[in-house]
XYZ file of C-alpha atoms in Angstrom:
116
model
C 71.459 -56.583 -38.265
C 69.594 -59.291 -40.303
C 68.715 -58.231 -43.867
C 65.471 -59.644 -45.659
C 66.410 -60.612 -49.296
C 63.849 -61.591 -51.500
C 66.969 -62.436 -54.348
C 70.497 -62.368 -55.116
C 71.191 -63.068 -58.656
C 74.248 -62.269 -61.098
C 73.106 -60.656 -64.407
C 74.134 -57.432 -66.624
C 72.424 -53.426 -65.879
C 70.308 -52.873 -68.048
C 69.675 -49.353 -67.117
C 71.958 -46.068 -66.121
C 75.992 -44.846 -66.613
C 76.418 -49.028 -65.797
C 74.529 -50.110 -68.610
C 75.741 -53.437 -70.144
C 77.991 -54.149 -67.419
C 77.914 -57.078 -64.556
C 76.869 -56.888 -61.453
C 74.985 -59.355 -58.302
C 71.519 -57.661 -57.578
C 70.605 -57.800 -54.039
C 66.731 -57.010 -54.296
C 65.947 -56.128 -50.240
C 62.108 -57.579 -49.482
C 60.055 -55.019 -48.604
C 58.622 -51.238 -49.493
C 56.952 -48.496 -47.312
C 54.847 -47.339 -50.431
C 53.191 -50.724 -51.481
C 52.794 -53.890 -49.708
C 53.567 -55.637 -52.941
C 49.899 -57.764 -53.148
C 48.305 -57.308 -56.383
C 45.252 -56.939 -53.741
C 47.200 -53.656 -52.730
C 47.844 -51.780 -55.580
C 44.822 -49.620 -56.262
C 45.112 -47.926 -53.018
C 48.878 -47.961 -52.328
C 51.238 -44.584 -52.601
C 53.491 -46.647 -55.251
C 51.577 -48.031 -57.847
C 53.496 -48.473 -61.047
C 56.275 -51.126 -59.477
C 56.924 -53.673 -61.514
C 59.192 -55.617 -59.292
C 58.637 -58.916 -57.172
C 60.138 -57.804 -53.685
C 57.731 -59.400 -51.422
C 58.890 -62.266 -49.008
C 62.084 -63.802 -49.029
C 61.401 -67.072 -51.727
C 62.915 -65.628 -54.111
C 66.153 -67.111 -55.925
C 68.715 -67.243 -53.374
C 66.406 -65.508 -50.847
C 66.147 -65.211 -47.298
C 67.514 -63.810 -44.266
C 71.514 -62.615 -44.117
C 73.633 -61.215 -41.312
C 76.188 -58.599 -42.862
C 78.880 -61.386 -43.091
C 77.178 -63.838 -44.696
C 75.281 -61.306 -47.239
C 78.801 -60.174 -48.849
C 80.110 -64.033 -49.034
C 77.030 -64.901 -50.931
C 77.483 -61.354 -52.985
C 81.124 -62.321 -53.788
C 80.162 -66.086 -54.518
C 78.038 -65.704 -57.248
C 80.256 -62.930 -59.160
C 81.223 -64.944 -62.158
C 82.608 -61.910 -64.134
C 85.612 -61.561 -66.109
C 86.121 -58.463 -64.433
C 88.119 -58.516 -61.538
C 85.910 -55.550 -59.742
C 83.017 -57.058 -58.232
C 80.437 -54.538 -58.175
C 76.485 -54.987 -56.446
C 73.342 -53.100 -57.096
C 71.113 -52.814 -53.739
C 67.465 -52.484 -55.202
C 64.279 -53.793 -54.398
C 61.491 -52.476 -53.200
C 63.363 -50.254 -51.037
C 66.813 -50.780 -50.037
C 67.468 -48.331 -47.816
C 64.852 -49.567 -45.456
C 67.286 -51.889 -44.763
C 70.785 -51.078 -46.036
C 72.815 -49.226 -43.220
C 76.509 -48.260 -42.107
C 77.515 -51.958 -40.956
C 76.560 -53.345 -44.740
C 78.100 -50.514 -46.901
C 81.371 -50.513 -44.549
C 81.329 -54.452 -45.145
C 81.231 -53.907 -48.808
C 83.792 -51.640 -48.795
C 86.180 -53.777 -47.057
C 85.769 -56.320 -49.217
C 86.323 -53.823 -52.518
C 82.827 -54.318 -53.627
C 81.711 -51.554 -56.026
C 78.069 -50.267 -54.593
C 75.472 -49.037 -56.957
C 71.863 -48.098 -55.133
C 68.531 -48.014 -56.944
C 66.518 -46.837 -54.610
Protein backbone atom coordinates (compact mmCIF):
# COMPACT_ATOMS: atom_id res chain seq x y z
CA UNK A 1 0.00 0.00 0.00
CA UNK A 2 1.14 3.63 -0.68
CA UNK A 3 0.66 6.00 2.27
CA UNK A 4 -0.09 9.85 1.68
CA UNK A 5 2.09 11.91 4.14
CA UNK A 6 1.59 15.39 4.34
CA UNK A 7 4.95 15.46 7.03
CA UNK A 8 7.45 13.59 8.85
CA UNK A 9 9.25 15.64 11.31
CA UNK A 10 11.31 14.82 14.63
CA UNK A 11 10.20 16.97 17.62
CA UNK A 12 9.15 16.34 21.48
CA UNK A 13 5.01 15.34 22.65
CA UNK A 14 3.72 17.86 23.86
CA UNK A 15 0.60 16.24 24.98
CA UNK A 16 -0.42 12.74 26.91
CA UNK A 17 1.53 9.88 29.36
CA UNK A 18 4.57 10.83 26.49
CA UNK A 19 4.74 14.28 27.31
CA UNK A 20 8.25 15.83 26.94
CA UNK A 21 9.61 12.93 25.28
CA UNK A 22 10.94 12.41 21.44
CA UNK A 23 9.36 11.07 18.89
CA UNK A 24 9.09 11.37 14.48
CA UNK A 25 5.40 12.50 13.74
CA UNK A 26 4.05 10.95 10.72
CA UNK A 27 0.96 13.33 10.04
CA UNK A 28 -1.15 10.95 7.27
CA UNK A 29 -2.88 13.61 4.56
CA UNK A 30 -6.27 13.35 4.68
CA UNK A 31 -9.67 13.28 7.03
CA UNK A 32 -13.24 11.88 6.42
CA UNK A 33 -14.72 14.74 8.69
CA UNK A 34 -13.20 17.90 6.95
CA UNK A 35 -11.66 18.36 3.67
CA UNK A 36 -9.14 20.60 5.33
CA UNK A 37 -10.05 24.04 3.00
CA UNK A 38 -10.66 26.92 5.12
CA UNK A 39 -13.60 27.13 2.33
CA UNK A 40 -14.84 23.85 4.14
CA UNK A 41 -15.05 24.43 7.56
CA UNK A 42 -18.43 25.95 8.28
CA UNK A 43 -20.21 23.03 6.94
CA UNK A 44 -17.82 20.13 7.70
CA UNK A 45 -18.56 17.34 10.65
CA UNK A 46 -14.97 18.37 12.20
CA UNK A 47 -14.65 21.83 12.68
CA UNK A 48 -12.30 22.75 15.45
CA UNK A 49 -8.94 21.03 13.71
CA UNK A 50 -6.23 22.94 13.97
CA UNK A 51 -3.87 20.86 11.98
CA UNK A 52 -2.43 21.27 8.31
CA UNK A 53 -3.04 17.63 6.88
CA UNK A 54 -4.07 18.47 3.46
CA UNK A 55 -1.85 17.38 0.41
CA UNK A 56 1.38 15.92 0.63
CA UNK A 57 3.86 19.42 0.51
CA UNK A 58 4.43 19.32 3.63
CA UNK A 59 8.07 18.93 5.23
CA UNK A 60 9.27 15.70 4.14
CA UNK A 61 5.90 14.92 2.47
CA UNK A 62 4.67 12.74 -0.08
CA UNK A 63 3.88 9.36 -1.06
CA UNK A 64 5.68 6.13 0.89
CA UNK A 65 5.44 2.40 0.34
CA UNK A 66 5.68 0.59 3.87
CA UNK A 67 9.50 0.12 3.35
CA UNK A 68 10.47 3.26 2.55
CA UNK A 69 8.02 5.06 5.25
CA UNK A 70 9.96 3.27 8.30
CA UNK A 71 13.60 4.13 6.66
CA UNK A 72 12.60 7.71 6.51
CA UNK A 73 10.90 7.22 10.24
CA UNK A 74 14.21 5.72 11.52
CA UNK A 75 16.39 8.38 9.56
CA UNK A 76 15.35 11.33 11.08
CA UNK A 77 15.34 9.91 14.86
CA UNK A 78 18.12 11.99 16.26
CA UNK A 79 17.38 11.05 19.94
CA UNK A 80 19.61 10.16 22.64
CA UNK A 81 17.38 7.49 23.35
CA UNK A 82 18.06 4.38 21.86
CA UNK A 83 14.06 3.48 21.48
CA UNK A 84 12.83 5.07 18.50
CA UNK A 85 9.32 5.69 19.03
CA UNK A 86 6.58 7.40 16.13
CA UNK A 87 3.30 9.10 16.63
CA UNK A 88 0.81 8.35 13.54
CA UNK A 89 -1.52 11.54 13.57
CA UNK A 90 -2.92 13.68 11.13
CA UNK A 91 -6.00 14.22 10.05
CA UNK A 92 -6.83 10.71 10.36
CA UNK A 93 -4.39 8.03 10.50
CA UNK A 94 -6.20 5.19 10.48
CA UNK A 95 -7.64 5.95 7.13
CA UNK A 96 -4.55 4.87 6.10
CA UNK A 97 -2.47 3.02 8.71
CA UNK A 98 -3.09 -0.85 8.38
CA UNK A 99 -1.56 -4.38 9.37
CA UNK A 100 1.44 -4.23 6.73
CA UNK A 101 2.68 -0.66 8.42
CA UNK A 102 2.23 -1.50 12.18
CA UNK A 103 3.86 -5.13 11.55
CA UNK A 104 6.75 -3.09 9.71
CA UNK A 105 7.17 -0.96 12.71
CA UNK A 106 7.29 -3.60 14.88
CA UNK A 107 9.97 -5.38 13.17
CA UNK A 108 12.00 -2.70 13.17
CA UNK A 109 11.40 -2.03 17.25
CA UNK A 110 9.68 1.17 16.59
CA UNK A 111 7.56 2.26 19.59
CA UNK A 112 3.87 3.24 18.02
CA UNK A 113 1.83 5.92 19.60
CA UNK A 114 -1.68 6.77 17.55
CA UNK A 115 -3.54 10.07 17.81
CA UNK A 116 -6.27 9.45 16.06
Amino acid sequence: MNYRIKEIYFTQQGEGKNTGKDFVFVRFAGCNLWSGKEKHRASAICKFCDTDFYGTDGVNGGIYETKDLVTKIKSLWISKDSEIRVVLTGGEPLLQVDDSLITALKKANIYIAIET
